[in-house]
Amino acid sequence: MTREVSFIVYGYIRVSAADQNENRQLAAMSEKSVPINNLYIDKQSGKDFNRPGYKKLIKRLKAGDVLFILSIDRLGRNYLEIQEQWHFLTKEKGADICVIDMPLLDTRRCRDLMGTFIADLVLQILSFVAQSERENIRKRQQQGIAAAKAKGVRFGRPPLPLPENFHEIYFAWKSKKITLQQAAKACEMPMGTFYSKAKKMDENKK
């Protein structure tokens, strides 16, 4: 009489920031019948694996369990991280991984030597492509910002208007009638801020 092996199905969802929407990943998990109580979600940067959801998942995951992720880049943000986490989950934890948008990456179907070889090869290619895509996106963003700055577009918060008495206090400070500390206090701003504004006025006069 063979003993039936029981396993638990989990799902892991990550979005890179709290304002991103995880609905697409949730819908994919629902299609795979992943129980809602077995879903772990992180809404923060993927630069490392110090994430509450992922850490809770790892504690529960055991050999034979199945973990669903929508895409390979949910495991990490670069080639090395993806490889390390895949090895940790499949070899050290002994769990199966199913990448929903890449059926070839389903360790439940890759138990023979050839299947394992193909899965490892596909994993390496996809993790490399994922990292290259992120680097290209970052490069395009940097190029776009540089081009916008060249056209005079300003980024960040607009500077606060100078206090009404700034010019009067500035000239009093320049003529050494008051100290820097007194000038900053009179304008209700930190000394460093007053000094930088004053230096900018000096440069504009040149």
PDB file of C-alpha atoms in Angstrom:
ATOM      1  CA  MET A   1       0.000   0.000   0.000  1.00  0.00           C
ATOM      2  CA  THR A   2       1.530   3.310  -1.087  1.00  0.00           C
ATOM      3  CA  ARG A   3       1.448   6.228   1.257  1.00  0.00           C
ATOM      4  CA  GLU A   4      -0.065   9.399  -0.189  1.00  0.00           C
ATOM      5  CA  VAL A   5       2.302  12.344   0.077  1.00  0.00           C
ATOM      6  CA  SER A   6       0.588  15.527   1.191  1.00  0.00           C
ATOM      7  CA  PHE A   7       1.752  18.950   0.164  1.00  0.00           C
ATOM      8  CA  ILE A   8       0.603  22.543   0.559  1.00  0.00           C
ATOM      9  CA  VAL A   9       0.231  25.067  -2.254  1.00  0.00           C
ATOM     10  CA  TYR A  10       1.547  28.599  -1.643  1.00  0.00           C
ATOM     11  CA  GLY A  11       1.753  31.770  -3.670  1.00  0.00           C
ATOM     12  CA  TYR A  12       4.179  34.664  -3.434  1.00  0.00           C
ATOM     13  CA  ILE A  13       3.415  38.156  -4.732  1.00  0.00           C
ATOM     14  CA  ARG A  14       5.753  41.129  -4.789  1.00  0.00           C
ATOM     15  CA  VAL A  15       5.251  44.647  -6.020  1.00  0.00           C
ATOM     16  CA  SER A  16       8.187  47.008  -5.880  1.00  0.00           C
ATOM     17  CA  ALA A  17       6.407  49.841  -4.074  1.00  0.00           C
ATOM     18  CA  ALA A  18       3.370  50.278  -1.828  1.00  0.00           C
ATOM     19  CA  ASP A  19       1.482  52.246  -4.487  1.00  0.00           C
ATOM     20  CA  GLN A  20       1.703  49.510  -7.142  1.00  0.00           C
ATOM     21  CA  ASN A  21      -1.258  47.231  -7.757  1.00  0.00           C
ATOM     22  CA  GLU A  22      -0.989  43.507  -7.156  1.00  0.00           C
ATOM     23  CA  ASN A  23      -4.328  42.589  -8.804  1.00  0.00           C
ATOM     24  CA  ARG A  24      -2.722  40.941 -11.835  1.00  0.00           C
ATOM     25  CA  GLN A  25      -0.688  38.629  -9.638  1.00  0.00           C
ATOM     26  CA  LEU A  26      -3.697  37.921  -7.409  1.00  0.00           C
ATOM     27  CA  ALA A  27      -5.789  36.960 -10.446  1.00  0.00           C
ATOM     28  CA  ALA A  28      -3.072  34.566 -11.619  1.00  0.00           C
ATOM     29  CA  MET A  29      -2.942  32.925  -8.176  1.00  0.00           C
ATOM     30  CA  SER A  30      -6.722  32.557  -8.150  1.00  0.00           C
ATOM     31  CA  GLU A  31      -6.613  30.766 -11.517  1.00  0.00           C
ATOM     32  CA  LYS A  32      -4.142  28.292  -9.993  1.00  0.00           C
ATOM     33  CA  SER A  33      -6.482  27.783  -6.983  1.00  0.00           C
ATOM     34  CA  VAL A  34      -3.917  28.997  -4.468  1.00  0.00           C
ATOM     35  CA  PRO A  35      -5.759  29.369  -1.124  1.00  0.00           C
ATOM     36  CA  ILE A  36      -6.018  32.993  -0.025  1.00  0.00           C
ATOM     37  CA  ASN A  37      -4.611  32.056   3.396  1.00  0.00           C
ATOM     38  CA  ASN A  38      -1.482  30.727   1.711  1.00  0.00           C
ATOM     39  CA  LEU A  39      -0.705  33.902  -0.215  1.00  0.00           C
ATOM     40  CA  TYR A  40       2.207  36.045   0.927  1.00  0.00           C
ATOM     41  CA  ILE A  41       2.525  39.598  -0.362  1.00  0.00           C
ATOM     42  CA  ASP A  42       5.347  42.124  -0.082  1.00  0.00           C
ATOM     43  CA  LYS A  43       4.937  45.741  -1.129  1.00  0.00           C
ATOM     44  CA  GLN A  44       8.459  47.049  -0.982  1.00  0.00           C
ATOM     45  CA  SER A  45      11.728  47.123  -2.839  1.00  0.00           C
ATOM     46  CA  GLY A  46      13.144  43.842  -4.027  1.00  0.00           C
ATOM     47  CA  LYS A  47      16.751  44.838  -3.485  1.00  0.00           C
ATOM     48  CA  ASP A  48      17.131  42.162  -0.802  1.00  0.00           C
ATOM     49  CA  PHE A  49      15.113  39.385   0.806  1.00  0.00           C
ATOM     50  CA  ASN A  50      14.645  40.974   4.187  1.00  0.00           C
ATOM     51  CA  ARG A  51      10.879  41.120   3.595  1.00  0.00           C
ATOM     52  CA  PRO A  52       8.196  40.140   6.112  1.00  0.00           C
ATOM     53  CA  GLY A  53       5.988  38.225   3.667  1.00  0.00           C
ATOM     54  CA  TYR A  54       8.817  36.261   2.126  1.00  0.00           C
ATOM     55  CA  LYS A  55      10.336  35.412   5.512  1.00  0.00           C
ATOM     56  CA  LYS A  56       6.968  34.097   6.783  1.00  0.00           C
ATOM     57  CA  LEU A  57       6.583  32.017   3.636  1.00  0.00           C
ATOM     58  CA  ILE A  58      10.042  30.464   4.025  1.00  0.00           C
ATOM     59  CA  LYS A  59       9.237  29.447   7.602  1.00  0.00           C
ATOM     60  CA  ARG A  60       6.123  27.552   6.480  1.00  0.00           C
ATOM     61  CA  LEU A  61       7.448  26.088   3.234  1.00  0.00           C
ATOM     62  CA  LYS A  62       8.557  22.492   3.548  1.00  0.00           C
ATOM     63  CA  ALA A  63       9.798  19.722   1.275  1.00  0.00           C
ATOM     64  CA  GLY A  64       7.216  18.696  -1.292  1.00  0.00           C
ATOM     65  CA  ASP A  65       5.179  21.914  -1.078  1.00  0.00           C
ATOM     66  CA  VAL A  66       4.460  23.900  -4.245  1.00  0.00           C
ATOM     67  CA  LEU A  67       5.168  27.610  -4.625  1.00  0.00           C
ATOM     68  CA  PHE A  68       3.536  29.638  -7.396  1.00  0.00           C
ATOM     69  CA  ILE A  69       4.992  32.940  -8.614  1.00  0.00           C
ATOM     70  CA  LEU A  70       3.753  34.887 -11.614  1.00  0.00           C
ATOM     71  CA  SER A  71       7.164  35.677 -13.119  1.00  0.00           C
ATOM     72  CA  ILE A  72      10.769  34.820 -12.400  1.00  0.00           C
ATOM     73  CA  ASP A  73      11.713  38.383 -11.413  1.00  0.00           C
ATOM     74  CA  ARG A  74       9.494  38.083  -8.315  1.00  0.00           C
ATOM     75  CA  LEU A  75      12.342  36.055  -6.793  1.00  0.00           C
ATOM     76  CA  GLY A  76      14.926  38.800  -7.079  1.00  0.00           C
ATOM     77  CA  ARG A  77      16.155  41.901  -8.834  1.00  0.00           C
ATOM     78  CA  ASN A  78      19.263  40.529 -10.448  1.00  0.00           C
ATOM     79  CA  TYR A  79      20.664  37.393 -12.035  1.00  0.00           C
ATOM     80  CA  LEU A  80      22.557  36.232  -8.941  1.00  0.00           C
ATOM     81  CA  GLU A  81      19.646  36.688  -6.507  1.00  0.00           C
ATOM     82  CA  ILE A  82      17.236  34.759  -8.718  1.00  0.00           C
ATOM     83  CA  GLN A  83      19.708  31.887  -9.056  1.00  0.00           C
ATOM     84  CA  GLU A  84      20.406  31.818  -5.311  1.00  0.00           C
ATOM     85  CA  GLN A  85      16.753  31.856  -4.294  1.00  0.00           C
ATOM     86  CA  TRP A  86      15.806  29.201  -6.845  1.00  0.00           C
ATOM     87  CA  HIS A  87      18.553  26.929  -5.504  1.00  0.00           C
ATOM     88  CA  PHE A  88      17.570  27.635  -1.896  1.00  0.00           C
ATOM     89  CA  LEU A  89      13.883  26.896  -2.451  1.00  0.00           C
ATOM     90  CA  THR A  90      14.287  23.793  -4.626  1.00  0.00           C
ATOM     91  CA  LYS A  91      17.476  22.226  -3.267  1.00  0.00           C
ATOM     92  CA  GLU A  92      17.683  23.271   0.387  1.00  0.00           C
ATOM     93  CA  LYS A  93      13.965  23.551   1.178  1.00  0.00           C
ATOM     94  CA  GLY A  94      13.010  20.762  -1.250  1.00  0.00           C
ATOM     95  CA  ALA A  95       9.954  22.619  -2.529  1.00  0.00           C
ATOM     96  CA  ASP A  96       8.617  22.770  -6.074  1.00  0.00           C
ATOM     97  CA  ILE A  97       8.327  26.083  -7.932  1.00  0.00           C
ATOM     98  CA  CYS A  98       5.878  26.890 -10.711  1.00  0.00           C
ATOM     99  CA  VAL A  99       6.458  30.114 -12.676  1.00  0.00           C
ATOM    100  CA  ILE A 100       3.008  30.844 -14.068  1.00  0.00           C
ATOM    101  CA  ASP A 101       4.014  32.867 -17.121  1.00  0.00           C
ATOM    102  CA  MET A 102       6.755  30.366 -18.085  1.00  0.00           C
ATOM    103  CA  PRO A 103       5.418  26.771 -17.987  1.00  0.00           C
ATOM    104  CA  LEU A 104       8.885  25.345 -18.694  1.00  0.00           C
ATOM    105  CA  LEU A 105       9.865  26.526 -15.212  1.00  0.00           C
ATOM    106  CA  ASP A 106       7.745  24.063 -13.298  1.00  0.00           C
ATOM    107  CA  THR A 107       9.914  21.726 -11.238  1.00  0.00           C
ATOM    108  CA  ARG A 108       7.040  19.259 -10.892  1.00  0.00           C
ATOM    109  CA  ARG A 109       7.573  18.395 -14.574  1.00  0.00           C
ATOM    110  CA  CYS A 110      11.375  18.382 -14.527  1.00  0.00           C
ATOM    111  CA  ARG A 111      12.302  15.408 -12.404  1.00  0.00           C
ATOM    112  CA  ASP A 112      14.429  13.544 -14.924  1.00  0.00           C
ATOM    113  CA  LEU A 113      17.952  14.596 -15.895  1.00  0.00           C
ATOM    114  CA  MET A 114      16.962  16.166 -19.222  1.00  0.00           C
ATOM    115  CA  GLY A 115      14.048  18.050 -17.670  1.00  0.00           C
ATOM    116  CA  THR A 116      16.258  19.431 -14.913  1.00  0.00           C
ATOM    117  CA  PHE A 117      18.875  20.493 -17.458  1.00  0.00           C
ATOM    118  CA  ILE A 118      16.289  22.311 -19.590  1.00  0.00           C
ATOM    119  CA  ALA A 119      14.742  24.031 -16.565  1.00  0.00           C
ATOM    120  CA  ASP A 120      18.156  25.189 -15.304  1.00  0.00           C
ATOM    121  CA  LEU A 121      19.069  26.491 -18.752  1.00  0.00           C
ATOM    122  CA  VAL A 122      15.783  28.371 -19.146  1.00  0.00           C
ATOM    123  CA  LEU A 123      16.153  29.785 -15.636  1.00  0.00           C
ATOM    124  CA  GLN A 124      19.604  31.146 -16.389  1.00  0.00           C
ATOM    125  CA  ILE A 125      18.443  32.735 -19.629  1.00  0.00           C
ATOM    126  CA  LEU A 126      15.309  34.294 -18.123  1.00  0.00           C
ATOM    127  CA  SER A 127      17.030  35.627 -15.014  1.00  0.00           C
ATOM    128  CA  PHE A 128      19.731  37.180 -17.213  1.00  0.00           C
ATOM    129  CA  VAL A 129      17.079  38.722 -19.478  1.00  0.00           C
ATOM    130  CA  ALA A 130      15.138  40.037 -16.468  1.00  0.00           C
ATOM    131  CA  GLN A 131      18.241  41.751 -15.091  1.00  0.00           C
ATOM    132  CA  SER A 132      19.182  43.160 -18.511  1.00  0.00           C
ATOM    133  CA  GLU A 133      15.664  44.545 -18.962  1.00  0.00           C
ATOM    134  CA  ARG A 134      15.756  46.297 -15.573  1.00  0.00           C
ATOM    135  CA  GLU A 135      19.165  47.776 -16.355  1.00  0.00           C
ATOM    136  CA  ASN A 136      17.932  49.010 -19.740  1.00  0.00           C
ATOM    137  CA  ILE A 137      14.853  50.573 -18.146  1.00  0.00           C
ATOM    138  CA  ARG A 138      17.058  52.293 -15.553  1.00  0.00           C
ATOM    139  CA  LYS A 139      19.393  53.537 -18.292  1.00  0.00           C
ATOM    140  CA  ARG A 140      16.489  54.912 -20.344  1.00  0.00           C
ATOM    141  CA  GLN A 141      15.113  56.646 -17.268  1.00  0.00           C
ATOM    142  CA  GLN A 142      18.486  58.267 -16.584  1.00  0.00           C
ATOM    143  CA  GLN A 143      18.772  59.352 -20.220  1.00  0.00           C
ATOM    144  CA  GLY A 144      15.262  60.783 -20.104  1.00  0.00           C
ATOM    145  CA  ILE A 145      15.999  62.723 -16.923  1.00  0.00           C
ATOM    146  CA  ALA A 146      19.250  64.057 -18.385  1.00  0.00           C
ATOM    147  CA  ALA A 147      17.458  65.156 -21.564  1.00  0.00           C
ATOM    148  CA  ALA A 148      14.700  66.833 -19.555  1.00  0.00           C
ATOM    149  CA  LYS A 149      17.235  68.669 -17.383  1.00  0.00           C
ATOM    150  CA  ALA A 150      19.027  69.857 -20.521  1.00  0.00           C
ATOM    151  CA  LYS A 151      15.719  71.397 -21.623  1.00  0.00           C
ATOM    152  CA  GLY A 152      15.363  73.163 -18.285  1.00  0.00           C
ATOM    153  CA  VAL A 153      12.877  70.791 -16.666  1.00  0.00           C
ATOM    154  CA  ARG A 154      13.261  70.787 -12.898  1.00  0.00           C
ATOM    155  CA  PHE A 155      12.707  67.738 -10.721  1.00  0.00           C
ATOM    156  CA  GLY A 156      11.761  67.553  -7.070  1.00  0.00           C
ATOM    157  CA  ARG A 157       9.839  70.015  -4.955  1.00  0.00           C
ATOM    158  CA  PRO A 158       9.750  73.637  -6.083  1.00  0.00           C
ATOM    159  CA  PRO A 159      11.835  75.927  -3.839  1.00  0.00           C
ATOM    160  CA  LEU A 160       9.954  77.765  -1.119  1.00  0.00           C
ATOM    161  CA  PRO A 161       9.551  81.520  -1.660  1.00  0.00           C
ATOM    162  CA  LEU A 162      11.952  83.751   0.237  1.00  0.00           C
ATOM    163  CA  PRO A 163      10.556  85.502   3.307  1.00  0.00           C
ATOM    164  CA  GLU A 164       9.422  89.096   2.712  1.00  0.00           C
ATOM    165  CA  ASN A 165      12.220  90.477   4.869  1.00  0.00           C
ATOM    166  CA  PHE A 166      14.978  88.385   3.271  1.00  0.00           C
ATOM    167  CA  HIS A 167      16.515  91.129   1.135  1.00  0.00           C
ATOM    168  CA  GLU A 168      16.537  93.591   4.030  1.00  0.00           C
ATOM    169  CA  ILE A 169      18.165  91.025   6.335  1.00  0.00           C
ATOM    170  CA  TYR A 170      20.561  89.932   3.581  1.00  0.00           C
ATOM    171  CA  PHE A 171      21.914  93.469   3.143  1.00  0.00           C
ATOM    172  CA  ALA A 172      22.171  93.922   6.919  1.00  0.00           C
ATOM    173  CA  TRP A 173      24.179  90.705   7.127  1.00  0.00           C
ATOM    174  CA  LYS A 174      26.398  91.650   4.158  1.00  0.00           C
ATOM    175  CA  SER A 175      27.192  94.981   5.773  1.00  0.00           C
ATOM    176  CA  LYS A 176      28.091  93.090   8.978  1.00  0.00           C
ATOM    177  CA  LYS A 177      25.394  94.795  11.016  1.00  0.00           C
ATOM    178  CA  ILE A 178      24.099  91.412  12.174  1.00  0.00           C
ATOM    179  CA  THR A 179      25.599  87.942  12.467  1.00  0.00           C
ATOM    180  CA  LEU A 180      24.683  84.929  10.341  1.00  0.00           C
ATOM    181  CA  GLN A 181      22.842  83.415  13.281  1.00  0.00           C
ATOM    182  CA  GLN A 182      20.817  86.608  13.794  1.00  0.00           C
ATOM    183  CA  ALA A 183      20.044  86.844  10.080  1.00  0.00           C
ATOM    184  CA  ALA A 184      18.834  83.257   9.896  1.00  0.00           C
ATOM    185  CA  LYS A 185      16.698  83.716  13.004  1.00  0.00           C
ATOM    186  CA  ALA A 186      15.158  86.897  11.612  1.00  0.00           C
ATOM    187  CA  CYS A 187      14.202  85.042   8.408  1.00  0.00           C
ATOM    188  CA  GLU A 188      13.021  81.988  10.379  1.00  0.00           C
ATOM    189  CA  MET A 189      15.230  79.584   8.483  1.00  0.00           C
ATOM    190  CA  PRO A 190      18.242  77.399   9.308  1.00  0.00           C
ATOM    191  CA  MET A 191      21.632  79.101   9.073  1.00  0.00           C
ATOM    192  CA  GLY A 192      22.707  76.783   6.261  1.00  0.00           C
ATOM    193  CA  THR A 193      19.606  77.633   4.225  1.00  0.00           C
ATOM    194  CA  PHE A 194      20.040  81.364   4.735  1.00  0.00           C
ATOM    195  CA  TYR A 195      23.704  81.155   3.793  1.00  0.00           C
ATOM    196  CA  SER A 196      23.034  79.159   0.598  1.00  0.00           C
ATOM    197  CA  LYS A 197      20.289  81.600  -0.452  1.00  0.00           C
ATOM    198  CA  ALA A 198      22.600  84.517   0.244  1.00  0.00           C
ATOM    199  CA  LYS A 199      25.416  82.930  -1.789  1.00  0.00           C
ATOM    200  CA  LYS A 200      23.019  82.419  -4.671  1.00  0.00           C
ATOM    201  CA  MET A 201      22.102  86.087  -4.565  1.00  0.00           C
ATOM    202  CA  ASP A 202      25.815  86.955  -4.656  1.00  0.00           C
ATOM    203  CA  GLU A 203      26.290  84.754  -7.726  1.00  0.00           C
ATOM    204  CA  ASN A 204      23.295  86.285  -9.502  1.00  0.00           C
ATOM    205  CA  LYS A 205      24.790  89.730  -9.056  1.00  0.00           C
ATOM    206  CA  LYS A 206      28.016  88.798 -10.828  1.00  0.00           C
TER     207      LYS A 206
END
